[in-house]
mmCIF file of C-alpha atoms in Angstrom:
data_model
loop_
_atom_site.group_PDB
_atom_site.id
_atom_site.type_symbol
_atom_site.label_atom_id
_atom_site.label_comp_id
_atom_site.label_asym_id
_atom_site.label_seq_id
_atom_site.Cartn_x
_atom_site.Cartn_y
_atom_site.Cartn_z
ATOM 1 C CA MET A 1 -14.284 13.229 16.140
ATOM 2 C CA SER A 2 -12.344 10.276 17.032
ATOM 3 C CA ASP A 3 -9.343 11.022 18.057
ATOM 4 C CA THR A 4 -6.179 10.206 19.725
ATOM 5 C CA HIS A 5 -2.682 9.915 20.690
ATOM 6 C CA GLU A 6 -2.219 6.275 20.838
ATOM 7 C CA PRO A 7 0.733 4.894 18.714
ATOM 8 C CA ILE A 8 -0.834 2.681 15.652
ATOM 9 C CA ALA A 9 -0.184 -0.941 15.040
ATOM 10 C CA LYS A 10 2.518 -1.993 12.699
ATOM 11 C CA VAL A 11 2.388 -4.216 9.792
ATOM 12 C CA GLY A 12 5.056 -6.022 7.669
ATOM 13 C CA LEU A 13 5.748 -4.506 4.086
ATOM 14 C CA GLY A 14 4.936 -7.669 2.207
ATOM 15 C CA THR A 15 7.120 -10.586 2.636
ATOM 16 C CA ASP A 16 10.525 -9.094 2.899
ATOM 17 C CA GLY A 17 9.827 -5.394 3.528
ATOM 18 C CA PRO A 18 10.196 -3.814 6.914
ATOM 19 C CA LEU A 19 7.934 -3.603 9.541
ATOM 20 C CA VAL A 20 6.244 -0.400 9.592
ATOM 21 C CA GLY A 21 3.056 1.519 11.130
ATOM 22 C CA VAL A 22 0.241 0.468 9.192
ATOM 23 C CA GLN A 23 -0.466 3.811 8.002
ATOM 24 C CA GLY A 24 2.189 6.057 5.995
ATOM 25 C CA LEU A 25 2.419 9.723 5.547
ATOM 26 C CA GLY A 26 2.549 10.984 1.858
ATOM 27 C CA CYS A 27 4.735 14.254 1.995
ATOM 28 C CA MET A 28 3.823 15.390 -1.573
ATOM 29 C CA GLY A 29 1.602 17.930 -0.554
ATOM 30 C CA ILE A 30 3.849 19.775 1.133
ATOM 31 C CA SER A 31 5.643 20.939 -1.553
ATOM 32 C CA GLU A 32 3.114 21.379 -4.329
ATOM 33 C CA PHE A 33 -0.118 20.843 -6.065
ATOM 34 C CA TYR A 34 -2.843 21.553 -3.231
ATOM 35 C CA GLY A 35 -2.207 25.676 -2.857
ATOM 36 C CA PRO A 36 0.084 27.315 -0.202
ATOM 37 C CA THR A 37 2.141 25.670 2.704
ATOM 38 C CA ASP A 38 3.454 26.634 5.629
ATOM 39 C CA ASP A 39 6.826 24.939 6.270
ATOM 40 C CA THR A 40 6.871 25.352 9.976
ATOM 41 C CA ALA A 41 3.682 23.665 10.238
ATOM 42 C CA ALA A 42 4.703 20.694 8.060
ATOM 43 C CA ARG A 43 7.810 19.702 9.942
ATOM 44 C CA ALA A 44 5.957 19.892 13.188
ATOM 45 C CA THR A 45 3.340 17.119 11.539
ATOM 46 C CA LEU A 46 6.123 15.147 10.507
ATOM 47 C CA GLU A 47 7.207 15.148 14.032
ATOM 48 C CA GLU A 48 3.644 14.269 14.827
ATOM 49 C CA ALA A 49 3.632 11.617 12.558
ATOM 50 C CA LEU A 50 6.469 9.516 13.864
ATOM 51 C CA ALA A 51 5.411 10.165 17.104
ATOM 52 C CA LEU A 52 1.896 8.840 16.279
ATOM 53 C CA GLY A 53 3.680 5.533 15.087
ATOM 54 C CA VAL A 54 3.815 6.653 11.181
ATOM 55 C CA THR A 55 7.268 5.689 10.058
ATOM 56 C CA LEU A 56 6.708 5.018 6.063
ATOM 57 C CA PHE A 57 7.547 8.631 4.550
ATOM 58 C CA ASP A 58 6.509 8.856 0.939
ATOM 59 C CA THR A 59 8.079 11.365 -1.680
ATOM 60 C CA ALA A 60 9.018 11.397 -4.965
ATOM 61 C CA ASP A 61 11.835 13.363 -7.142
ATOM 62 C CA VAL A 62 9.188 14.932 -9.060
ATOM 63 C CA TYR A 63 7.456 16.568 -6.313
ATOM 64 C CA GLY A 64 8.236 20.250 -5.992
ATOM 65 C CA LEU A 65 10.869 19.215 -9.164
ATOM 66 C CA GLY A 66 13.098 17.829 -6.220
ATOM 67 C CA ALA A 67 11.655 20.490 -3.467
ATOM 68 C CA ASN A 68 9.843 17.681 -1.232
ATOM 69 C CA GLU A 69 13.204 15.240 -1.086
ATOM 70 C CA GLU A 70 15.463 18.375 0.383
ATOM 71 C CA PHE A 71 12.788 19.676 2.358
ATOM 72 C CA LEU A 72 12.541 16.083 4.118
ATOM 73 C CA ALA A 73 16.312 15.477 4.502
ATOM 74 C CA PRO A 74 16.918 17.106 7.820
ATOM 75 C CA PHE A 75 13.566 15.307 9.388
ATOM 76 C CA VAL A 76 15.291 12.051 7.357
ATOM 77 C CA ARG A 77 18.978 12.325 8.880
ATOM 78 C CA ALA A 78 17.515 13.117 12.522
ATOM 79 C CA HIS A 79 15.302 9.783 12.925
ATOM 80 C CA ARG A 80 17.293 7.760 10.062
ATOM 81 C CA ASP A 81 17.107 4.552 12.014
ATOM 82 C CA GLU A 82 13.089 5.497 12.780
ATOM 83 C CA ILE A 83 11.673 5.578 9.501
ATOM 84 C CA THR A 84 11.383 3.619 6.267
ATOM 85 C CA LEU A 85 11.989 6.133 3.465
ATOM 86 C CA ALA A 86 10.357 6.060 0.275
ATOM 87 C CA THR A 87 10.827 7.873 -3.039
ATOM 88 C CA LYS A 88 10.027 7.474 -6.853
ATOM 89 C CA PHE A 89 11.596 8.144 -10.490
ATOM 90 C CA GLY A 90 9.777 7.794 -13.660
ATOM 91 C CA ILE A 91 8.063 11.075 -14.172
ATOM 92 C CA ALA A 92 9.796 13.596 -15.904
ATOM 93 C CA ARG A 93 9.090 17.296 -15.492
ATOM 94 C CA LYS A 94 10.652 20.717 -17.178
ATOM 95 C CA ALA A 95 10.873 23.446 -14.455
ATOM 96 C CA ASP A 96 9.989 25.958 -17.964
ATOM 97 C CA ASP A 97 6.785 24.070 -18.426
ATOM 98 C CA LEU A 98 5.075 22.838 -14.849
ATOM 99 C CA ARG A 99 2.637 21.179 -16.977
ATOM 100 C CA TYR A 100 4.769 18.817 -18.878
ATOM 101 C CA ARG A 101 4.799 15.218 -17.623
ATOM 102 C CA GLY A 102 6.775 12.820 -19.378
ATOM 103 C CA VAL A 103 7.785 9.119 -18.261
ATOM 104 C CA ARG A 104 11.072 7.748 -18.245
ATOM 105 C CA ASN A 105 12.180 4.335 -17.614
ATOM 106 C CA ASP A 106 15.507 3.442 -19.499
ATOM 107 C CA PRO A 107 18.310 2.279 -16.985
ATOM 108 C CA ALA A 108 20.628 4.978 -17.733
ATOM 109 C CA TYR A 109 17.538 7.626 -16.452
ATOM 110 C CA ILE A 110 17.114 4.989 -13.571
ATOM 111 C CA ARG A 111 20.743 5.146 -12.691
ATOM 112 C CA GLN A 112 20.953 9.198 -12.595
ATOM 113 C CA ALA A 113 17.394 9.268 -11.009
ATOM 114 C CA VAL A 114 18.608 7.638 -7.853
ATOM 115 C CA ASP A 115 22.011 9.459 -7.547
ATOM 116 C CA ALA A 116 19.759 12.469 -7.497
ATOM 117 C CA SER A 117 17.444 11.668 -4.873
ATOM 118 C CA LEU A 118 20.210 10.110 -2.660
ATOM 119 C CA ARG A 119 21.976 13.750 -3.113
ATOM 120 C CA ARG A 120 18.943 15.505 -2.262
ATOM 121 C CA LEU A 121 17.899 13.213 1.012
ATOM 122 C CA GLY A 122 21.430 13.457 2.150
ATOM 123 C CA VAL A 123 21.311 9.373 2.574
ATOM 124 C CA ASP A 124 23.360 6.537 1.373
ATOM 125 C CA VAL A 125 20.592 4.420 0.842
ATOM 126 C CA ILE A 126 16.865 4.770 0.159
ATOM 127 C CA ASP A 127 14.443 1.850 1.666
ATOM 128 C CA LEU A 128 12.228 1.763 -0.547
ATOM 129 C CA TYR A 129 12.472 2.891 -4.495
ATOM 130 C CA TYR A 130 9.318 3.180 -6.615
ATOM 131 C CA MET A 131 9.078 3.297 -10.603
ATOM 132 C CA HIS A 132 6.142 6.111 -10.662
ATOM 133 C CA ARG A 133 5.076 5.464 -13.666
ATOM 134 C CA ARG A 134 5.488 2.674 -16.645
ATOM 135 C CA ASP A 135 6.597 3.490 -20.187
ATOM 136 C CA PRO A 136 5.402 0.620 -22.226
ATOM 137 C CA ALA A 137 7.959 1.519 -24.908
ATOM 138 C CA VAL A 138 10.900 0.165 -22.715
ATOM 139 C CA PRO A 139 11.130 -3.484 -21.762
ATOM 140 C CA PHE A 140 9.724 -4.027 -18.369
ATOM 141 C CA ALA A 141 12.485 -6.409 -17.910
ATOM 142 C CA GLU A 142 15.382 -3.866 -18.632
ATOM 143 C CA SER A 143 13.659 -1.111 -15.928
ATOM 144 C CA VAL A 144 13.313 -3.765 -13.302
ATOM 145 C CA GLY A 145 16.849 -5.299 -14.079
ATOM 146 C CA ALA A 146 18.307 -1.647 -13.800
ATOM 147 C CA MET A 147 16.595 -1.081 -10.106
ATOM 148 C CA ALA A 148 17.602 -4.768 -9.034
ATOM 149 C CA GLU A 149 21.471 -3.462 -9.761
ATOM 150 C CA LEU A 150 20.744 -0.627 -7.571
ATOM 151 C CA VAL A 151 19.882 -2.911 -4.836
ATOM 152 C CA ARG A 152 22.937 -5.022 -5.601
ATOM 153 C CA ALA A 153 24.866 -1.468 -5.423
ATOM 154 C CA GLY A 154 23.680 -1.129 -1.936
ATOM 155 C CA LYS A 155 21.805 2.217 -2.907
ATOM 156 C CA VAL A 156 18.349 0.898 -2.248
ATOM 157 C CA ARG A 157 17.563 -1.840 -0.247
ATOM 158 C CA HIS A 158 13.706 -2.791 -1.487
ATOM 159 C CA LEU A 159 11.995 -2.239 -4.977
ATOM 160 C CA GLY A 160 8.778 -0.910 -5.891
ATOM 161 C CA LEU A 161 5.859 -0.244 -8.665
ATOM 162 C CA SER A 162 3.461 2.547 -8.992
ATOM 163 C CA GLU A 163 0.093 2.143 -11.045
ATOM 164 C CA VAL A 164 0.658 -1.270 -12.892
ATOM 165 C CA THR A 165 -1.415 -4.253 -13.099
ATOM 166 C CA GLY A 166 -1.321 -7.625 -12.077
ATOM 167 C CA ALA A 167 0.600 -9.053 -15.016
ATOM 168 C CA GLU A 168 2.927 -6.343 -14.777
ATOM 169 C CA LEU A 169 3.352 -7.199 -11.238
ATOM 170 C CA ARG A 170 4.079 -10.574 -12.066
ATOM 171 C CA GLU A 171 6.450 -9.967 -14.785
ATOM 172 C CA ALA A 172 8.749 -7.609 -12.441
ATOM 173 C CA HIS A 173 8.543 -9.732 -9.606
ATOM 174 C CA ALA A 174 10.043 -12.464 -11.799
ATOM 175 C CA VAL A 175 13.172 -10.573 -12.200
ATOM 176 C CA HIS A 176 13.588 -9.048 -8.785
ATOM 177 C CA PRO A 177 10.953 -9.207 -5.543
ATOM 178 C CA VAL A 178 8.768 -6.321 -5.339
ATOM 179 C CA THR A 179 7.819 -5.273 -1.827
ATOM 180 C CA ALA A 180 5.233 -2.945 -2.572
ATOM 181 C CA VAL A 181 2.833 -1.697 -5.260
ATOM 182 C CA GLN A 182 1.589 1.977 -5.296
ATOM 183 C CA SER A 183 -1.575 2.750 -6.385
ATOM 184 C CA GLU A 184 -4.809 4.718 -6.125
ATOM 185 C CA TRP A 185 -7.404 2.910 -3.809
ATOM 186 C CA SER A 186 -9.764 4.299 -2.107
ATOM 187 C CA LEU A 187 -13.883 4.436 -1.846
ATOM 188 C CA PHE A 188 -14.071 6.471 -5.003
ATOM 189 C CA SER A 189 -10.993 4.516 -7.159
ATOM 190 C CA ARG A 190 -10.844 0.920 -7.056
ATOM 191 C CA ASP A 191 -9.372 0.044 -10.284
ATOM 192 C CA VAL A 192 -6.788 -1.615 -7.960
ATOM 193 C CA GLU A 193 -8.862 -4.469 -7.454
ATOM 194 C CA VAL A 194 -9.312 -5.766 -11.197
ATOM 195 C CA SER A 195 -6.152 -7.608 -11.177
ATOM 196 C CA LEU A 196 -3.351 -6.288 -8.823
ATOM 197 C CA ALA A 197 -4.588 -6.812 -5.652
ATOM 198 C CA GLY A 198 -5.155 -10.724 -6.409
ATOM 199 C CA ALA A 199 -1.776 -10.821 -7.657
ATOM 200 C CA ALA A 200 0.004 -9.197 -4.884
ATOM 201 C CA ALA A 201 -1.856 -11.046 -2.403
ATOM 202 C CA GLU A 202 -0.509 -14.155 -4.305
ATOM 203 C CA LEU A 203 3.359 -12.861 -4.334
ATOM 204 C CA GLY A 204 3.108 -11.417 -0.850
ATOM 205 C CA VAL A 205 3.688 -7.841 -1.793
ATOM 206 C CA ALA A 206 2.146 -4.812 0.498
ATOM 207 C CA VAL A 207 -0.393 -2.273 -1.427
ATOM 208 C CA VAL A 208 0.474 1.189 -0.690
ATOM 209 C CA PRO A 209 -2.771 3.035 -1.487
ATOM 210 C CA TYR A 210 -2.128 6.767 -2.340
ATOM 211 C CA SER A 211 -5.248 9.297 -2.426
ATOM 212 C CA PRO A 212 -7.510 7.049 0.053
ATOM 213 C CA LEU A 213 -9.357 10.504 0.883
ATOM 214 C CA GLY A 214 -10.027 10.916 -2.708
ATOM 215 C CA ARG A 215 -7.803 13.877 -2.556
ATOM 216 C CA GLY A 216 -9.619 15.438 0.430
ATOM 217 C CA PHE A 217 -13.217 15.302 -1.327
ATOM 218 C CA LEU A 218 -14.102 11.884 0.855
ATOM 219 C CA ALA A 219 -12.917 13.594 3.732
ATOM 220 C CA GLY A 220 -15.367 16.510 2.812
ATOM 221 C CA SER A 221 -12.237 19.305 2.300
ATOM 222 C CA PHE A 222 -14.431 20.332 -0.364
ATOM 223 C CA ARG A 223 -17.287 19.979 -2.735
ATOM 224 C CA ASN A 224 -16.065 21.442 -6.187
ATOM 225 C CA ALA A 225 -12.560 22.147 -7.467
ATOM 226 C CA SER A 226 -13.820 25.467 -8.153
ATOM 227 C CA GLU A 227 -13.532 26.372 -4.103
ATOM 228 C CA LEU A 228 -10.041 25.756 -4.447
ATOM 229 C CA GLY A 229 -6.958 27.808 -5.877
ATOM 230 C CA ALA A 230 -6.278 28.362 -9.134
ATOM 231 C CA ASP A 231 -3.327 26.710 -9.149
ATOM 232 C CA ASP A 232 -4.623 23.507 -7.214
ATOM 233 C CA PHE A 233 -3.963 20.508 -8.917
ATOM 234 C CA ARG A 234 -7.483 19.296 -8.687
ATOM 235 C CA GLN A 235 -8.942 21.782 -10.702
ATOM 236 C CA ALA A 236 -7.700 19.337 -13.394
ATOM 237 C CA GLN A 237 -9.152 16.208 -12.009
ATOM 238 C CA PRO A 238 -12.681 15.371 -13.979
ATOM 239 C CA ARG A 239 -14.459 14.104 -10.629
ATOM 240 C CA PHE A 240 -13.769 17.132 -8.696
ATOM 241 C CA THR A 241 -15.622 19.730 -11.644
ATOM 242 C CA GLY A 242 -19.089 20.532 -12.858
ATOM 243 C CA GLU A 243 -21.648 18.253 -12.843
ATOM 244 C CA ASN A 244 -19.469 15.690 -11.814
ATOM 245 C CA ALA A 245 -18.457 17.105 -8.470
ATOM 246 C CA GLN A 246 -22.098 17.620 -7.752
ATOM 247 C CA ARG A 247 -23.021 14.020 -8.568
ATOM 248 C CA ASN A 248 -20.217 12.360 -6.683
ATOM 249 C CA ALA A 249 -20.838 14.388 -3.650
ATOM 250 C CA ASP A 250 -24.617 13.006 -3.514
ATOM 251 C CA LEU A 251 -22.881 9.472 -3.168
ATOM 252 C CA LEU A 252 -21.394 10.274 0.117
ATOM 253 C CA GLU A 253 -24.384 10.003 2.276
ATOM 254 C CA PRO A 254 -23.666 6.289 3.355
ATOM 255 C CA LEU A 255 -20.061 7.896 4.426
ATOM 256 C CA ARG A 256 -21.372 10.510 6.367
ATOM 257 C CA ALA A 257 -24.188 8.065 8.093
ATOM 258 C CA ALA A 258 -21.553 5.646 9.016
ATOM 259 C CA ALA A 259 -19.272 8.552 10.445
ATOM 260 C CA GLN A 260 -22.084 9.760 12.808
ATOM 261 C CA ALA A 261 -22.531 6.062 13.736
ATOM 262 C CA HIS A 262 -18.959 6.027 14.808
ATOM 263 C CA ASP A 263 -18.705 9.356 16.201
ATOM 264 C CA ALA A 264 -15.881 10.183 13.692
ATOM 265 C CA THR A 265 -15.356 12.099 10.697
ATOM 266 C CA PRO A 266 -16.080 11.248 7.014
ATOM 267 C CA GLY A 267 -12.653 11.340 6.473
ATOM 268 C CA GLN A 268 -11.773 8.699 9.145
ATOM 269 C CA ILE A 269 -14.567 6.240 7.966
ATOM 270 C CA ALA A 270 -12.883 6.364 4.419
ATOM 271 C CA LEU A 271 -9.705 5.702 5.541
ATOM 272 C CA ALA A 272 -10.922 2.737 7.852
ATOM 273 C CA TRP A 273 -12.632 1.171 4.519
ATOM 274 C CA VAL A 274 -8.886 1.181 2.794
ATOM 275 C CA GLN A 275 -7.695 -0.292 5.467
ATOM 276 C CA GLN A 276 -10.096 -3.009 5.919
ATOM 277 C CA ARG A 277 -9.183 -4.131 2.494
ATOM 278 C CA ALA A 278 -6.254 -5.973 4.043
ATOM 279 C CA GLN A 279 -8.543 -8.558 5.136
ATOM 280 C CA VAL A 280 -11.068 -8.510 2.263
ATOM 281 C CA HIS A 281 -7.899 -9.568 0.016
ATOM 282 C CA GLY A 282 -5.420 -10.880 2.042
ATOM 283 C CA LEU A 283 -2.771 -8.879 1.901
ATOM 284 C CA ALA A 284 -0.792 -5.968 4.083
ATOM 285 C CA VAL A 285 -2.426 -2.359 2.779
ATOM 286 C CA VAL A 286 -1.004 0.535 4.121
ATOM 287 C CA PRO A 287 -2.401 3.715 2.926
ATOM 288 C CA ILE A 288 -0.454 6.990 2.552
ATOM 289 C CA PRO A 289 -2.802 9.868 3.156
ATOM 290 C CA GLY A 290 -1.229 13.279 2.979
ATOM 291 C CA THR A 291 -1.456 16.441 5.188
ATOM 292 C CA ARG A 292 0.549 19.393 6.103
ATOM 293 C CA ARG A 293 -1.660 19.759 9.720
ATOM 294 C CA ALA A 294 -0.701 17.844 12.561
ATOM 295 C CA GLU A 295 -4.096 17.733 13.721
ATOM 296 C CA ARG A 296 -5.043 15.983 10.820
ATOM 297 C CA VAL A 297 -2.495 13.391 11.281
ATOM 298 C CA ARG A 298 -3.868 12.710 14.599
ATOM 299 C CA GLU A 299 -7.447 12.313 13.039
ATOM 300 C CA ASN A 300 -6.247 10.250 10.121
ATOM 301 C CA THR A 301 -4.017 7.959 12.276
ATOM 302 C CA ALA A 302 -7.089 7.377 14.593
ATOM 303 C CA ALA A 303 -8.915 5.500 11.915
ATOM 304 C CA THR A 304 -6.888 2.904 11.859
ATOM 305 C CA ARG A 305 -8.744 1.643 15.019
ATOM 306 C CA ILE A 306 -12.154 1.975 13.756
ATOM 307 C CA VAL A 307 -13.627 -1.241 11.926
ATOM 308 C CA LEU A 308 -16.838 -0.863 10.019
ATOM 309 C CA ASP A 309 -19.391 -3.873 10.038
ATOM 310 C CA GLU A 310 -20.749 -5.892 7.143
ATOM 311 C CA ALA A 311 -23.896 -3.629 6.884
ATOM 312 C CA GLU A 312 -21.793 -0.351 6.658
ATOM 313 C CA LEU A 313 -19.362 -1.823 4.183
ATOM 314 C CA GLY A 314 -22.168 -3.092 2.167
ATOM 315 C CA ARG A 315 -23.786 0.450 2.289
ATOM 316 C CA LEU A 316 -20.432 1.791 1.167
ATOM 317 C CA GLU A 317 -19.742 -1.007 -1.682
ATOM 318 C CA PRO A 318 -22.071 0.679 -4.242
ATOM 319 C CA ILE A 319 -20.243 4.401 -4.352
ATOM 320 C CA ALA A 320 -17.187 3.283 -6.692
ATOM 321 C CA GLY A 321 -19.198 2.227 -9.640
ATOM 322 C CA GLN A 322 -21.268 5.389 -9.473
ATOM 323 C CA VAL A 323 -18.639 7.721 -9.713
ATOM 324 C CA ALA A 324 -18.572 10.245 -12.289
ATOM 325 C CA GLY A 325 -15.390 11.089 -13.939
ATOM 326 C CA ASP A 326 -11.653 9.774 -14.340
ATOM 327 C CA ARG A 327 -9.312 10.112 -11.911
ATOM 328 C CA TYR A 328 -7.000 11.996 -14.376
ATOM 329 C CA ALA A 329 -7.855 14.186 -17.196
ATOM 330 C CA ASP A 330 -5.412 12.149 -19.329
ATOM 331 C CA MET A 331 -5.583 8.651 -18.213
ATOM 332 C CA SER A 332 -2.831 6.888 -20.258
ATOM 333 C CA SER A 333 -0.197 6.764 -17.905
ATOM 334 C CA THR A 334 -2.651 4.637 -15.139
ATOM 335 C CA SER A 335 -2.836 1.012 -14.886
ATOM 336 C CA ALA A 336 -6.384 1.068 -16.130
ATOM 337 C CA ALA A 337 -5.169 2.180 -19.646
ATOM 338 C CA ARG A 338 -3.229 -1.213 -19.858
ATOM 339 C CA GLU A 339 -5.791 -3.702 -18.386
#
């Protein structure tokens, strides 16, 4: 397995954003969605990530109903000048109904959400504040305008969007500069390439791919969601269940072959493919694979030094077009639903 303790390279997070490690860390799984967690191991993972040059740490108010932001708070305060802190608003949940998902983008909600995140994180300013999902019923200019007010108030440094189309990015950017867009982007999920990647490159906006490892499927962590715990979020994702899972597992032979050629893991090849989208599309790409284990951070960051040749890229190219099943059981809140 390709593994190293050498710090990763840095890249500008878009035209106007901070310099960050070329790979970030998604912190969602520390608190929820992927089964039991170990707080002590998770804290060690945060420290290891920073030691390896990871500086973009990504959370959201919805993860663990605020628990993820609270968990990160001591780490953030201890390393405030070393890291770029990203969090999000926009997905509303209910403590008495954890399956409920709503979307809120109205200005009053945005002002309430940022203050709540600042309190939980124990900071005076959020480096990168994302709209997690868009509610088309709320005029986009109103939502982005409210976010811009947070910048002027000194509560937020940079603005981000998640799961938007290229047209929506242009609309938002005309109201206030957008630093980064977060969307699912992997060998299994390439919706971002329909219109967003081109718009981001044109505007100088970074793309921050979430789930670059296909929620662990591309890394070989599981072959079917039936192997996972009953409360695991992936149980509800169509591409990981039943016949879909088997068909999708059969697509990964080129990934395994490339891993063998590079003395790497399949997950590292999947991450290297995402990293190389930067050269393909001419923009900054900073994936945020999530993990709760320090050894996995070492594996993931080592992938930033793997370069796939044209033949390997060619063999990986057809995979996304053959994937069975959607990313979510309900795709209505994704950019794909509005393209």
